[in-house]
Short mmCIF file of C-alpha atoms in Angstrom, two decimals:
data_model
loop_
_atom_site.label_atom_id
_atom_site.label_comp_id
_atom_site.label_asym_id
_atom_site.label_seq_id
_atom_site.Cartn_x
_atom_site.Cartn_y
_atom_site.Cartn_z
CA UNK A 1 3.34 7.96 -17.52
CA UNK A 2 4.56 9.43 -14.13
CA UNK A 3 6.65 12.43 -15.06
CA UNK A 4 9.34 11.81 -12.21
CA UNK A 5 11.62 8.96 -12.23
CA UNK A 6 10.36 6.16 -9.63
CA UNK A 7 14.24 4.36 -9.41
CA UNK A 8 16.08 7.03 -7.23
CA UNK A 9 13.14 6.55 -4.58
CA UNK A 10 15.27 3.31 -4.35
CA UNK A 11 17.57 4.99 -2.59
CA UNK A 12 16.31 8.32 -0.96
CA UNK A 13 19.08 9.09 1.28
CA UNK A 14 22.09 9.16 -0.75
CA UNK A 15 20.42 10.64 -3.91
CA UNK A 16 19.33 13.97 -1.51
CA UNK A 17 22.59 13.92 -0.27
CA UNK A 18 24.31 14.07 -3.61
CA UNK A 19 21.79 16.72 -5.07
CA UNK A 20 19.28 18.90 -3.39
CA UNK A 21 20.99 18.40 0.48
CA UNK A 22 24.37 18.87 -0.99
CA UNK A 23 24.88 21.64 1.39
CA UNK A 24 23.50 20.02 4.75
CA UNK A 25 26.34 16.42 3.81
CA UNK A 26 28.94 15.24 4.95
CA UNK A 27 30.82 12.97 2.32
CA UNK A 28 33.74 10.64 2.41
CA UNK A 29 34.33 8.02 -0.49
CA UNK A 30 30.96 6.68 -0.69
CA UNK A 31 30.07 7.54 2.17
CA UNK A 32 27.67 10.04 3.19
CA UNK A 33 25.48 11.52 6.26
CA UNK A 34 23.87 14.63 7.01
CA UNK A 35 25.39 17.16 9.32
CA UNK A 36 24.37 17.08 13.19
CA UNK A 37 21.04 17.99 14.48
CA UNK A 38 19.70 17.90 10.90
CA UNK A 39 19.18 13.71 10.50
CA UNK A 40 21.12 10.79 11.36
CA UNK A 41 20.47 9.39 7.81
CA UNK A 42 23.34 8.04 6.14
CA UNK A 43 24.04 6.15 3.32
CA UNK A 44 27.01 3.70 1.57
CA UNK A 45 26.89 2.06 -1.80
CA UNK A 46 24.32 -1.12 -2.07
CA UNK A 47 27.50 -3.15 -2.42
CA UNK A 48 29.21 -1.40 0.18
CA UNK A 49 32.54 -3.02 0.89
CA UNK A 50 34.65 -2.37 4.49
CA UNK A 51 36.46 0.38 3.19
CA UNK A 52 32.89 2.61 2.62
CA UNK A 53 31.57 1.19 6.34
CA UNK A 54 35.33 2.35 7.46
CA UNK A 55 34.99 6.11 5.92
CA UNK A 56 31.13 5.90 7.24
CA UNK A 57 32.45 5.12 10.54
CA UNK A 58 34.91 8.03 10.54
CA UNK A 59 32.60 10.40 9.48
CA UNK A 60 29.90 9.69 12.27
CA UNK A 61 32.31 9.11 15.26
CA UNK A 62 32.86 6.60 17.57
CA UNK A 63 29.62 5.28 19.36
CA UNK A 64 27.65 7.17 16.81
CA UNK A 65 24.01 6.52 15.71
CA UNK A 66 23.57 5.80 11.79
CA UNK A 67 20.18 5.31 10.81
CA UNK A 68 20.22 3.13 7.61
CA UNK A 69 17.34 4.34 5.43
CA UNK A 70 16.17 1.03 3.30
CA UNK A 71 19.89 0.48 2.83
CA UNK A 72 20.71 -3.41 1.11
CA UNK A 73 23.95 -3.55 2.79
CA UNK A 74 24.67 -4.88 6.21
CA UNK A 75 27.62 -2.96 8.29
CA UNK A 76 30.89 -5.02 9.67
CA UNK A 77 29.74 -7.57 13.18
CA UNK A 78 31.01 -4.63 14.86
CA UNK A 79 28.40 -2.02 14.08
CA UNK A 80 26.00 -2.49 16.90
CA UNK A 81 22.38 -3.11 15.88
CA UNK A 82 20.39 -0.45 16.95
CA UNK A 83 16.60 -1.20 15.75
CA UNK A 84 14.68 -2.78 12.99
CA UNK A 85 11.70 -1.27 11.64
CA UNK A 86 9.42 -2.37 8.66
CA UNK A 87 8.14 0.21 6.53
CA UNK A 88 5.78 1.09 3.16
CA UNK A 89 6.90 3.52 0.53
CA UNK A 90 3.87 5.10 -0.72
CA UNK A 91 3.71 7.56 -3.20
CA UNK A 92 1.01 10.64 -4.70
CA UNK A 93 -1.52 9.22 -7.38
CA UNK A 94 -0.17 10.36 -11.03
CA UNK A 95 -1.88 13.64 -12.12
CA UNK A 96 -4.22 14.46 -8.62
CA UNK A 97 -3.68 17.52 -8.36
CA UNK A 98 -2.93 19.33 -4.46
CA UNK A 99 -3.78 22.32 -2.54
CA UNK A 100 -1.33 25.22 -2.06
CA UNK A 101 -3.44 26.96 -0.15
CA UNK A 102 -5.36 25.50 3.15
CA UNK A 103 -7.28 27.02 5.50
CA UNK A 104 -5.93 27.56 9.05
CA UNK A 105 -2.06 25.91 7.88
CA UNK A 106 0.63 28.26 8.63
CA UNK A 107 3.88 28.22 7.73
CA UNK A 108 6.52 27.60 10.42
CA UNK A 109 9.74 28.86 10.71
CA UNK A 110 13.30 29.19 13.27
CA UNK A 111 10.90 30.87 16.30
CA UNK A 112 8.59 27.72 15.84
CA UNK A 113 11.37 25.18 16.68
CA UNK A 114 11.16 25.13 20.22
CA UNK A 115 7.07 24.34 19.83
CA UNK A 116 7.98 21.75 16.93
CA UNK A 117 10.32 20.08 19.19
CA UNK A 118 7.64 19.96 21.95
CA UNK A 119 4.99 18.47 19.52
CA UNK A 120 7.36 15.47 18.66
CA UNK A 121 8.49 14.75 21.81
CA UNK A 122 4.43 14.40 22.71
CA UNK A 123 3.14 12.36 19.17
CA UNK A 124 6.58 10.73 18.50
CA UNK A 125 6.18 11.01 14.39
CA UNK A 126 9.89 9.41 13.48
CA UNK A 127 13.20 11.16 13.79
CA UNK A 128 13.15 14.72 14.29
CA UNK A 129 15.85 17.04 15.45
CA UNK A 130 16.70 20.91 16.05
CA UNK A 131 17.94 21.00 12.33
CA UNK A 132 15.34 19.40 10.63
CA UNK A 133 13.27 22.19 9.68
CA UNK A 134 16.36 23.21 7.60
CA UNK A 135 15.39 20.10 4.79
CA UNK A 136 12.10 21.96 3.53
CA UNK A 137 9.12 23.66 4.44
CA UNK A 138 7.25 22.39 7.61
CA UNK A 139 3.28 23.60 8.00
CA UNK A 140 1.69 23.60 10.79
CA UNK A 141 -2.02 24.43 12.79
CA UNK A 142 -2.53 25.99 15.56
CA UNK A 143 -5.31 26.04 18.31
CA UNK A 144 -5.92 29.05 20.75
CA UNK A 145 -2.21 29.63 19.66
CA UNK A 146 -0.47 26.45 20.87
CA UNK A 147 1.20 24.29 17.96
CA UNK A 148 -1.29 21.26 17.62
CA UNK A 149 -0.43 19.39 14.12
CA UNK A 150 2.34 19.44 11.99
CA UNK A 151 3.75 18.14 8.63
CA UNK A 152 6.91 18.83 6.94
CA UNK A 153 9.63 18.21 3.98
CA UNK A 154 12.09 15.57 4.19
CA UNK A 155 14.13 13.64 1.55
CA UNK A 156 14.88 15.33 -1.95
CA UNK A 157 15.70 12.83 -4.70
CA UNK A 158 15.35 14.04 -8.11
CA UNK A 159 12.08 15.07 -8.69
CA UNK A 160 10.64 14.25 -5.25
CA UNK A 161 9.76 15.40 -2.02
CA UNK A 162 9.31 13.51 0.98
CA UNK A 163 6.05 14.37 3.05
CA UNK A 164 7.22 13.75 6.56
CA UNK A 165 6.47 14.35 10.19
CA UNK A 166 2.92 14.72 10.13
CA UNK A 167 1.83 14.57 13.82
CA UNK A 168 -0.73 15.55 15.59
CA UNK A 169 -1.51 16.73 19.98
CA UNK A 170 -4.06 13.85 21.26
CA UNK A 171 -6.86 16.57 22.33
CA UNK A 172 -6.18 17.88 18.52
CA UNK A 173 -7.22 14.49 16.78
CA UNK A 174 -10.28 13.67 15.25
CA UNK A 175 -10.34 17.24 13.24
CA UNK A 176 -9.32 16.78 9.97
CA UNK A 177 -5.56 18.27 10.93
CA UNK A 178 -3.64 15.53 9.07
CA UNK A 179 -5.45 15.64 6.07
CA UNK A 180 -5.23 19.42 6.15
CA UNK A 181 -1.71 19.26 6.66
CA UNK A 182 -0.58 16.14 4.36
CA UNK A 183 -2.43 17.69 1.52
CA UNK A 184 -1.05 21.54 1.69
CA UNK A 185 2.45 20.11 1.75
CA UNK A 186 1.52 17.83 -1.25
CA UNK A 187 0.30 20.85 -2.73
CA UNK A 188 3.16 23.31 -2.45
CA UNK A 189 5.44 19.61 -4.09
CA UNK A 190 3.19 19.95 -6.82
CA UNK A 191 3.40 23.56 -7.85
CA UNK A 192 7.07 23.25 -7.96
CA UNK A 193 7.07 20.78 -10.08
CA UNK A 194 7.88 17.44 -8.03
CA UNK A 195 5.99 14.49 -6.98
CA UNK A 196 5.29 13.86 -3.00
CA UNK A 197 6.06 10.48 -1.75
CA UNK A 198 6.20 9.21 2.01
CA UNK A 199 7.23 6.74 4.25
CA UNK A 200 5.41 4.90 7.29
CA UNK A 201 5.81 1.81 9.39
CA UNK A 202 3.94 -1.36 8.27
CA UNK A 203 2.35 -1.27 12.20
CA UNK A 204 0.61 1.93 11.61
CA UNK A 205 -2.05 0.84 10.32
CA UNK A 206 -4.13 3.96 11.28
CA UNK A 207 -1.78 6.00 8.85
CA UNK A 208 -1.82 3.63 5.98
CA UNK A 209 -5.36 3.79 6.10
CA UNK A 210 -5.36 7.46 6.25
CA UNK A 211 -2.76 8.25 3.05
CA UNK A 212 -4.80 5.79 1.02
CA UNK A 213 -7.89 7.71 1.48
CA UNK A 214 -5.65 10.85 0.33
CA UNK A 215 -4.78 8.51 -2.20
CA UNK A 216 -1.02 7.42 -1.89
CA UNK A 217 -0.17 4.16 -3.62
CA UNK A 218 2.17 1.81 -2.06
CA UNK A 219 5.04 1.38 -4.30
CA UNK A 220 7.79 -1.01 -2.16
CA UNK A 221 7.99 -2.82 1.14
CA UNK A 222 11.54 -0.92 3.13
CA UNK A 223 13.02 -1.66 6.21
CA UNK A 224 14.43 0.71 8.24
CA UNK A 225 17.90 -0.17 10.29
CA UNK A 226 19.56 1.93 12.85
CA UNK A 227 23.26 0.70 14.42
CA UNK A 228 25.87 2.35 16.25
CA UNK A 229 29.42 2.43 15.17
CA UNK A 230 32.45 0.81 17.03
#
């Protein structure tokens, strides 16, 4: 039996925001985002009425973006859509165990931002910003030193960690780098105690393909929604 409690992967956003990211939220009523340059997540209750799209709204700004992480509820007809995006949650096999410790994966830190930044803006993993290395530990590899694959932490619901990020330079593919990457982080999840799940879009099939030879399960279809407030 999986040690970790599968039903707050349900709803990712809001349970980090109420535990582990307490300190990186921004809360009002129900409502509840992450501070700027860190994520646009946000989340509302799954029967979110007006009144939590209204304190939502005030929190973000007007014209703001709110990405809706798998989120049941629909915002007022004056929320602009934004984008739709299918997705697969997958999640580490029960009991496989991970490695801490990988060869050539560094540790990145505040000096590394700049480089992170770069890398994204060239592989285009998902939603990344000058804050986002503040969420968890991001590992990366390095070639003739130049930044050329990454992976990080994301999302903390109870007993979880999201594996997240994981991107690597075109004339750094074909090496192994993901692998490397995916399974230090999944290691260092581990040996605290938590479970490493993920998230990827139902298009990339390359990726899929990839975490199921690493061995991630898929445990539920999600769709992603971004809008932008009145």
């Amino acid at each position: 039996m999986r040690s970790a409690d599968t039903a707050v992967l349900d709803d990712p956003v809001g349970e980090s925001l109420r535990g582990h990211h307490a300190h990186l939220a921004r809360r009002l009523g129900r409502a509840a985002t992450y501070v700027p340059d860190v994520a646009t997540f946000s989340a509302v209750s799954p029967a979110a009425d007006p009144a939590d799209w209204a304190d939502l709204a005030k929190l973000l700004g007007p014209g703001a973006f709110a990405d809706m992480f798998n989120c049941p509820a629909l915002p007022p007809p004056d929320w602009e859509p934004v984008f739709v995006l299918e997705g697969r949650q997958m999640i580490w096999p029960d009991g496989r165990p991970g490695r801490a410790d990988v060869d050539g994966v560094v540790e990145l830190g505040a000096a590394d931002v700049p480089e992170m930044l770069g890398l994204v803006a060239r592989t285009e993993p998902g939603p990344f910003w000058p804050r986002t290395p503040e969420l968890g530990t991001y590992l990366g590899i390095r070639a003739e030193g130049r930044l050329v694959a990454m992976a990080g932490e994301r999302l903390r619901p109870p007993g979880w960690t999201e594996i997240s990020a994981v991107c690597t330079a075109p004339e750094a593919r074909g090496r192994g780098h993901a692998v490397r990457l995916v399974n230090a982080v999944a290691g260092r999840v581990l040996a605290r105690g938590e479970q490493p799940f993920l998230h990827v879009a139902e298009k990339n099939t390359a990726a899929i393909a990839l975490y199921e030879r690493l061995g991630f399960a898929g445990r539920r279809h999600v769709t992603f929604r971004g809008f932008r407030t009145p």
